[in-house]
PDB file of C-alpha atoms in Angstrom:
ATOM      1  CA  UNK R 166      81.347  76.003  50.438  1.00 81.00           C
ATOM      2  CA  UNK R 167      83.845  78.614  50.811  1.00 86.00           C
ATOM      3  CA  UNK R 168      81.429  81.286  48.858  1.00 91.00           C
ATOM      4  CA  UNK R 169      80.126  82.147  52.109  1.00 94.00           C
ATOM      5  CA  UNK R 170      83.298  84.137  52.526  1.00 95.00           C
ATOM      6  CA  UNK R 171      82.171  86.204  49.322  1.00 95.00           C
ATOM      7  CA  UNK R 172      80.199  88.252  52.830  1.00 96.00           C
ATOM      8  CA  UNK R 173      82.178  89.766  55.272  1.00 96.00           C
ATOM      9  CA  UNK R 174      79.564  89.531  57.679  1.00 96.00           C
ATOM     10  CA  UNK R 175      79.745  86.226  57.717  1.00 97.00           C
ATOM     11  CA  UNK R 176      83.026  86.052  57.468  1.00 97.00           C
ATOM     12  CA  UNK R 177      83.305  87.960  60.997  1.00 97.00           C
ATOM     13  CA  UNK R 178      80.866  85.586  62.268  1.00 98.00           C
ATOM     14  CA  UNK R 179      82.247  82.558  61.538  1.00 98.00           C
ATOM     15  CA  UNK R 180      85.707  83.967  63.107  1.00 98.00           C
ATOM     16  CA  UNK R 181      83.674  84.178  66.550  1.00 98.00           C
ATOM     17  CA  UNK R 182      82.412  80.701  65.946  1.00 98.00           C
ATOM     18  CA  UNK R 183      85.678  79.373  65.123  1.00 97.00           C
ATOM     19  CA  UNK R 184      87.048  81.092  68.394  1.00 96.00           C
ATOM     20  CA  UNK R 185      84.133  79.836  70.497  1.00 96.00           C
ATOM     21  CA  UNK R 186      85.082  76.184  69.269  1.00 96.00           C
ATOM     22  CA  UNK R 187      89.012  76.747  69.588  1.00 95.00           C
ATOM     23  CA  UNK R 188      88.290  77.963  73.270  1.00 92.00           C
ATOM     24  CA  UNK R 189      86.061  74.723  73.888  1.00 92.00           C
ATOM     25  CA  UNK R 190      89.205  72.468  72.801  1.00 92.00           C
ATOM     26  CA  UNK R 191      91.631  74.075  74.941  1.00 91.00           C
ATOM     27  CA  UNK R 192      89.106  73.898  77.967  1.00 88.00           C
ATOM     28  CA  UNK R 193      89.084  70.161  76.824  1.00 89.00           C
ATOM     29  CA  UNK R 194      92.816  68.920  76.465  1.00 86.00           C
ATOM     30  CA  UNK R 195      93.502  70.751  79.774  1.00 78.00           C
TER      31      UNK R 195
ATOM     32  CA  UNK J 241     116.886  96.014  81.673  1.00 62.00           C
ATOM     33  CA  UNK J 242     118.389  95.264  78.462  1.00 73.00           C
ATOM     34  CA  UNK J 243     116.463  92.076  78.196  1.00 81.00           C
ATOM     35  CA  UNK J 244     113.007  94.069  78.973  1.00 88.00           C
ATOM     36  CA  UNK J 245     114.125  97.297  76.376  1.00 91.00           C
ATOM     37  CA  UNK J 246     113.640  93.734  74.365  1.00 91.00           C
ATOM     38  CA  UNK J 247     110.484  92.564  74.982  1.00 91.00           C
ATOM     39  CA  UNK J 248     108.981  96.116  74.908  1.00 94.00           C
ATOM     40  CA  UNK J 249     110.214  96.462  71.670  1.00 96.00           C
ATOM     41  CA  UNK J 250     109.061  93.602  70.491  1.00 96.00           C
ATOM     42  CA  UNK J 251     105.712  93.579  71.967  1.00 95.00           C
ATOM     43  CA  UNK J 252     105.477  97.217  70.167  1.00 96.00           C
ATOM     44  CA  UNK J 253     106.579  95.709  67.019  1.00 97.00           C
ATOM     45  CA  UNK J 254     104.135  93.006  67.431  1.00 97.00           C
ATOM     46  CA  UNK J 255     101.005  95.048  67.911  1.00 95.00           C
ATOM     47  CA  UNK J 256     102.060  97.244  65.320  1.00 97.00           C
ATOM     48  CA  UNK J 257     102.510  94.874  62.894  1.00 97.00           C
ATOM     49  CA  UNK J 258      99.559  93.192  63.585  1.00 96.00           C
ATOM     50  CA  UNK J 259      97.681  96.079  63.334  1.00 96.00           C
ATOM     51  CA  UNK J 260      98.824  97.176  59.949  1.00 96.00           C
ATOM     52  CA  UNK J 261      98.411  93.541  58.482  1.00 96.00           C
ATOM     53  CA  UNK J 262      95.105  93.118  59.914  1.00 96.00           C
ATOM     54  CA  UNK J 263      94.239  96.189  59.077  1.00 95.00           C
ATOM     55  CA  UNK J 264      94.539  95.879  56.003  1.00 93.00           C
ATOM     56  CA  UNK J 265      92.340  92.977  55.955  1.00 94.00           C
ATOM     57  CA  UNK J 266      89.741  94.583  58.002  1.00 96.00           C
ATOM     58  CA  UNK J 267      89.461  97.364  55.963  1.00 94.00           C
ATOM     59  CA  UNK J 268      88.673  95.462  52.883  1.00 91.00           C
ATOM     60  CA  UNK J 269      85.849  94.003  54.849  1.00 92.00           C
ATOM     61  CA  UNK J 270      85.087  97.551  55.405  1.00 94.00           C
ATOM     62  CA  UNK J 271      85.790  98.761  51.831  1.00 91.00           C
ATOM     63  CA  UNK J 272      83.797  95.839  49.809  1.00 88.00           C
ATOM     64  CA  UNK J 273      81.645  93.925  51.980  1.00 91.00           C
ATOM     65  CA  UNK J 274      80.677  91.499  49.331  1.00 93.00           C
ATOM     66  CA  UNK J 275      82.546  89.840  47.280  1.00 92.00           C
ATOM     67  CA  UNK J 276      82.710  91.723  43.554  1.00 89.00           C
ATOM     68  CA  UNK J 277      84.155  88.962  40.691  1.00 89.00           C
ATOM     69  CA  UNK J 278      86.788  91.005  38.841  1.00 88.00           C
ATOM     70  CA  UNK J 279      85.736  91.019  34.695  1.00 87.00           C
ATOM     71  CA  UNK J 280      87.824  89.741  32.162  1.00 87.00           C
ATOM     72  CA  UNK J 281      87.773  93.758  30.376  1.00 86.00           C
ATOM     73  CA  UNK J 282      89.163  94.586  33.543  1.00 85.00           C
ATOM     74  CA  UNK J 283      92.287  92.579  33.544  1.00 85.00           C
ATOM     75  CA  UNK J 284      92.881  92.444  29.674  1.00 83.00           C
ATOM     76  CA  UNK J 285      93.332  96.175  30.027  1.00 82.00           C
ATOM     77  CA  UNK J 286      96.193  97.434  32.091  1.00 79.00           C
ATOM     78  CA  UNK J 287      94.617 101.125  32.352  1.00 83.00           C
ATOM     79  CA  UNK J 288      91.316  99.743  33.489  1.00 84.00           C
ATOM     80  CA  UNK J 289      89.749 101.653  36.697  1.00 84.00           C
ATOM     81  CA  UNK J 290      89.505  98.422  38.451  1.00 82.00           C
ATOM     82  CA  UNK J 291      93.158  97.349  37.425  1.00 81.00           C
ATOM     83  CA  UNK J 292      94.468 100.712  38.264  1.00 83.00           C
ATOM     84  CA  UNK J 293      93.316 100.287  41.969  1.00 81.00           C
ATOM     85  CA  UNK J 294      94.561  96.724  42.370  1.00 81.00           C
ATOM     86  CA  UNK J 295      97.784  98.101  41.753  1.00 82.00           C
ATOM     87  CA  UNK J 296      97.371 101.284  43.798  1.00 79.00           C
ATOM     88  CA  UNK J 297      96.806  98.826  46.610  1.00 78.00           C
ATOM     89  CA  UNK J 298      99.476  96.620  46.053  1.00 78.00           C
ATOM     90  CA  UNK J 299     102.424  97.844  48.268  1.00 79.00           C
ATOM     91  CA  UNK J 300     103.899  95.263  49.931  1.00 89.00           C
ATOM     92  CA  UNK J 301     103.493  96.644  53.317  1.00 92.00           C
ATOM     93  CA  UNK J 302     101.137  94.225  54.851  1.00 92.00           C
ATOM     94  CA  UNK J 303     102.896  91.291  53.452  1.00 95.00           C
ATOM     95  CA  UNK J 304     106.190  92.436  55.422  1.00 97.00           C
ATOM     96  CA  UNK J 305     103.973  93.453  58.666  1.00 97.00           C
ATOM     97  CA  UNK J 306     103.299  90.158  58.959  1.00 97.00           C
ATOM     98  CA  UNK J 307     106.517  88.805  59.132  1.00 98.00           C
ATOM     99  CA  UNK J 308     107.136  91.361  61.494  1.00 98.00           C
ATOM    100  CA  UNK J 309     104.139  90.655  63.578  1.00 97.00           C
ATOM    101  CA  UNK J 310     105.107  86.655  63.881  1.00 97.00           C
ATOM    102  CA  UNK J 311     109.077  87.815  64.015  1.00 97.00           C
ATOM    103  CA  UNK J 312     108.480  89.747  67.219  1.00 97.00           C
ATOM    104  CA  UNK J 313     105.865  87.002  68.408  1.00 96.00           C
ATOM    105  CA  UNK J 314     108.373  84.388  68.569  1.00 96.00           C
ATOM    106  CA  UNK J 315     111.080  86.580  69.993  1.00 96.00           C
ATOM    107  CA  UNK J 316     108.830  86.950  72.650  1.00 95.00           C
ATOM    108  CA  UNK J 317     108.357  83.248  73.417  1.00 95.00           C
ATOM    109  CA  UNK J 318     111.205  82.874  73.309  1.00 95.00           C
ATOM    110  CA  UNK J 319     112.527  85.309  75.494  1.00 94.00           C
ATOM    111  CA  UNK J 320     110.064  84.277  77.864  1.00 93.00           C
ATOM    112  CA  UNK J 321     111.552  80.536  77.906  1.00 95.00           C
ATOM    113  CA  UNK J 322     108.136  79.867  76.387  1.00 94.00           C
ATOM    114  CA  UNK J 323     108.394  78.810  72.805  1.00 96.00           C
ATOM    115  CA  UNK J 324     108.652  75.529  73.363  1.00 97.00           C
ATOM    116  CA  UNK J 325     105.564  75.212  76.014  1.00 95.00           C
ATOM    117  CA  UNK J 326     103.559  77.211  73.500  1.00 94.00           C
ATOM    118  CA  UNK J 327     104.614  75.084  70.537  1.00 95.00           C
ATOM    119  CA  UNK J 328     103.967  72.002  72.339  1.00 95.00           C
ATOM    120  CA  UNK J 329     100.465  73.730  73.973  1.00 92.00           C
ATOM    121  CA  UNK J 330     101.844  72.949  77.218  1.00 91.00           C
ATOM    122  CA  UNK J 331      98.932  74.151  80.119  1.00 87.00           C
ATOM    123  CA  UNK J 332      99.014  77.645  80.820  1.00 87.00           C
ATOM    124  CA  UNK J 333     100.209  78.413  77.498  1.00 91.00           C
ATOM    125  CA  UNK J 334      98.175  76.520  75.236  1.00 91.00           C
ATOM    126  CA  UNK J 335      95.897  79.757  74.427  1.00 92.00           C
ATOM    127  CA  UNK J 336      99.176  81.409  73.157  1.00 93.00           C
ATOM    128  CA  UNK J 337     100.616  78.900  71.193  1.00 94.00           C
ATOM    129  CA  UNK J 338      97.013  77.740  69.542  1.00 95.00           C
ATOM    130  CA  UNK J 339      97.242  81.600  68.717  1.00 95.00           C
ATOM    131  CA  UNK J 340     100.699  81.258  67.658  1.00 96.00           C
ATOM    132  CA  UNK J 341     100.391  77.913  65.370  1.00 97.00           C
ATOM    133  CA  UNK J 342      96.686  79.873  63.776  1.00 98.00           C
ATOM    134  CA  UNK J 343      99.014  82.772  62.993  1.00 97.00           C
ATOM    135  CA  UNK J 344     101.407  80.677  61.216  1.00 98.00           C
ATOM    136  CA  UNK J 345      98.810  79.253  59.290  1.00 98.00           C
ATOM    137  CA  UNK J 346      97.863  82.927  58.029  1.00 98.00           C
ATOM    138  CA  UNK J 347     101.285  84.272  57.152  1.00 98.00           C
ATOM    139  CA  UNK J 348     101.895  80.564  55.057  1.00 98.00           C
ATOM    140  CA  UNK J 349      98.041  81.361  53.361  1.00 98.00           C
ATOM    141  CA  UNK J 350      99.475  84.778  52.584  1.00 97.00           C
ATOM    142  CA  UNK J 351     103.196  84.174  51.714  1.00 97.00           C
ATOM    143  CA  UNK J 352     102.309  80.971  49.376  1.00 98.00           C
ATOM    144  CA  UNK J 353      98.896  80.911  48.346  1.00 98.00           C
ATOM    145  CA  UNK J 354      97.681  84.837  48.294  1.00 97.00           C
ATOM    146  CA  UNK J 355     100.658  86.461  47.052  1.00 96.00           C
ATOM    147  CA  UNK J 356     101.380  83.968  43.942  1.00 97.00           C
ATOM    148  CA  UNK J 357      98.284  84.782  42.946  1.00 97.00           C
ATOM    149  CA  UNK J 358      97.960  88.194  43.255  1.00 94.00           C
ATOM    150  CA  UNK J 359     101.292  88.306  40.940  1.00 94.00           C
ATOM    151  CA  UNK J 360      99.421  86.078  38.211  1.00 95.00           C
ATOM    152  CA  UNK J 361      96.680  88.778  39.310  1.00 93.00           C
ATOM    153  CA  UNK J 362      98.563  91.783  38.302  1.00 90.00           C
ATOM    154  CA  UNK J 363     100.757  90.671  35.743  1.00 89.00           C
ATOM    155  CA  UNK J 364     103.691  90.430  37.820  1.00 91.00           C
ATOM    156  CA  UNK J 365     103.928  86.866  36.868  1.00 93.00           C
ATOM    157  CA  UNK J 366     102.456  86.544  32.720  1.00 93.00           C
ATOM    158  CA  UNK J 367      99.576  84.069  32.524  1.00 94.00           C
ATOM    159  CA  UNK J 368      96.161  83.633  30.521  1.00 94.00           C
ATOM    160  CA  UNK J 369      93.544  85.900  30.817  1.00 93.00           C
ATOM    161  CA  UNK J 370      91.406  82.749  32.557  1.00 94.00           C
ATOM    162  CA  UNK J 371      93.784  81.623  34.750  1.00 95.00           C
ATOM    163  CA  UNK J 372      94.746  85.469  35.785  1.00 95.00           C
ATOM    164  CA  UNK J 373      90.592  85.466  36.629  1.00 95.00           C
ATOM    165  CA  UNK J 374      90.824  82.467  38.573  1.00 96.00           C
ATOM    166  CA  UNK J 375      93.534  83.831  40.664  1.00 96.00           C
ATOM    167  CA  UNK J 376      92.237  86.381  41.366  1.00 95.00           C
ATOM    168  CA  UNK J 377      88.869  84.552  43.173  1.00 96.00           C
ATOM    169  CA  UNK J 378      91.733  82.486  45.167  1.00 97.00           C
ATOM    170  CA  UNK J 379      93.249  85.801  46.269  1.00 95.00           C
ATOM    171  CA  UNK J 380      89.934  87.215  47.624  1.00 95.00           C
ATOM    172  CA  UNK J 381      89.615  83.444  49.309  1.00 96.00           C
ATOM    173  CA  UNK J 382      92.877  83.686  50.586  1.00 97.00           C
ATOM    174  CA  UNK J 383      92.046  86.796  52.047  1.00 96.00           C
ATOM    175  CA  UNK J 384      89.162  86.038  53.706  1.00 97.00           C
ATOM    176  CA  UNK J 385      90.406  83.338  55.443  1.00 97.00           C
ATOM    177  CA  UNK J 386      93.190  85.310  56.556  1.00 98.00           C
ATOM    178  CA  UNK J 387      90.779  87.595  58.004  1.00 97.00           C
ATOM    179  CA  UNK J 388      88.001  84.893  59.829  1.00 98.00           C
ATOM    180  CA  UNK J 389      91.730  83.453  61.269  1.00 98.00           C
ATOM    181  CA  UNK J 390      92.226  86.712  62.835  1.00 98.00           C
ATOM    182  CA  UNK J 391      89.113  86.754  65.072  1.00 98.00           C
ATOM    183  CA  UNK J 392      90.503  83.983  67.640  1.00 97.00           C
ATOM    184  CA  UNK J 393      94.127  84.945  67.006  1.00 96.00           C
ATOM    185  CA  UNK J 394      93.480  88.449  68.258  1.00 95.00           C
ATOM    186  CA  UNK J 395      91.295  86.586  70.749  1.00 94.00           C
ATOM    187  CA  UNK J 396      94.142  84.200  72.128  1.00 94.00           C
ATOM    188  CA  UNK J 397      96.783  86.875  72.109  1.00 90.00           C
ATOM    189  CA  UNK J 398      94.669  88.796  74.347  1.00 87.00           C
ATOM    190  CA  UNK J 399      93.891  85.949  76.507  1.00 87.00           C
ATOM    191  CA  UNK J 400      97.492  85.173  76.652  1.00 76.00           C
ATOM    192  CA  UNK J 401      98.465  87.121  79.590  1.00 63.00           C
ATOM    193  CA  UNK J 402      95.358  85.241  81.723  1.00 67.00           C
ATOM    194  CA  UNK J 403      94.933  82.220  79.391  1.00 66.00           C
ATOM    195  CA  UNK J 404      95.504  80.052  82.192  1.00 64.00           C
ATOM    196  CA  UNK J 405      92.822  81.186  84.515  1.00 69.00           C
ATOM    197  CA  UNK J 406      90.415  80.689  81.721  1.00 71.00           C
ATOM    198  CA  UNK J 407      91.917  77.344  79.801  1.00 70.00           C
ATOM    199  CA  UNK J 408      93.473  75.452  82.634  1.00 58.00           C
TER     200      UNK J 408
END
């Protein structure tokens, strides 16, 4: 699973992904 | 204005630490976009090209910077009165300290999993030619990780300052 890291394109992609779902969270505990 | 001589120092500390330990990261995205498996000629040789640049680019500066970077974070908080609040992800600072906690994650990743690695890697630490190889996949993981983390803690630490108005 983690080969999709071997692309930094994804990479970058899945760090705005990963920041859409963080800011989702915190919108939901507060 | 001693206590805000502080903070400005700190904050300056903070982005420049960031920025040379991210960097770093980012340029390697830059640098090698996809991910090239390092050969076992080029390891069993210490005068091997490939070799060569690993150790070129191993400097220790980034690993520091980042101890910086979450040094001066926490000073910060804490100056603020806010460590706890941020630790706990109290409202109004839960964007910072879900930034906070992420960056902790990264400097463990890099401190314990990356760097012992990277020493098997370049012979800092002696191990089989195999298990150097392996290592050196797990430090390119490591990495990456390191540098997907980044996007929404560079996202968070921006949002800090107005995280409430947008988080609650």
């Amino acid at each position: 699973m983690l080969k999709v890291l071997d692309s930094a394109a994804v990479t970058v992609v899945l760090g705005f992904g990963l920041t859409a779902l963080i800011g989702l969270l915190l919108r939901l505990i507060h | 204005m001693d206590g805000m001589l502080l903070e400005v120092g700190a904050r300056w500390l903070h982005f420049l630490g960031a920025l040379v330990w991210i960097g770093h990261n980012y340029a390697t995205a830059v640098n090698r976009p996809r991910y090239v498996p390092l050969e076992a000629a080029d390891l069993a040789d210490p005068d091997s090209p490939r070799q060569q640049e690993l150790l070129s680019r191993e400097h220790g500066t980034f690993r520091y910077a980042s101890l910086v970077t979450l040094g001066s974070g926490l000073l910060i908080l804490w100056h603020r009165g806010w460590l706890g609040g941020a630790l706990t992800l109290q409202p109004g600072l839960a964007p910072l300290g879900m930034g906070m906690w992420l960056a902790v994650l990264m400097v463990l990743n890099l401190w314990f999993v990356l760097w012992p690695h990277q020493k098997r890697v370049l012979g800092f630490v002696p191990a089989p030619l195999e298990v150097r190889l392996r290592a050196s996949r797990v430090t390119f993981l490591s990495a990456r990780v390191n540098t997907m983390l980044s996007i929404p803690v560079l996202f968070l630490m921006g949002a800090g300052a107005h995280g409430a108005a947008l988080f609650g």
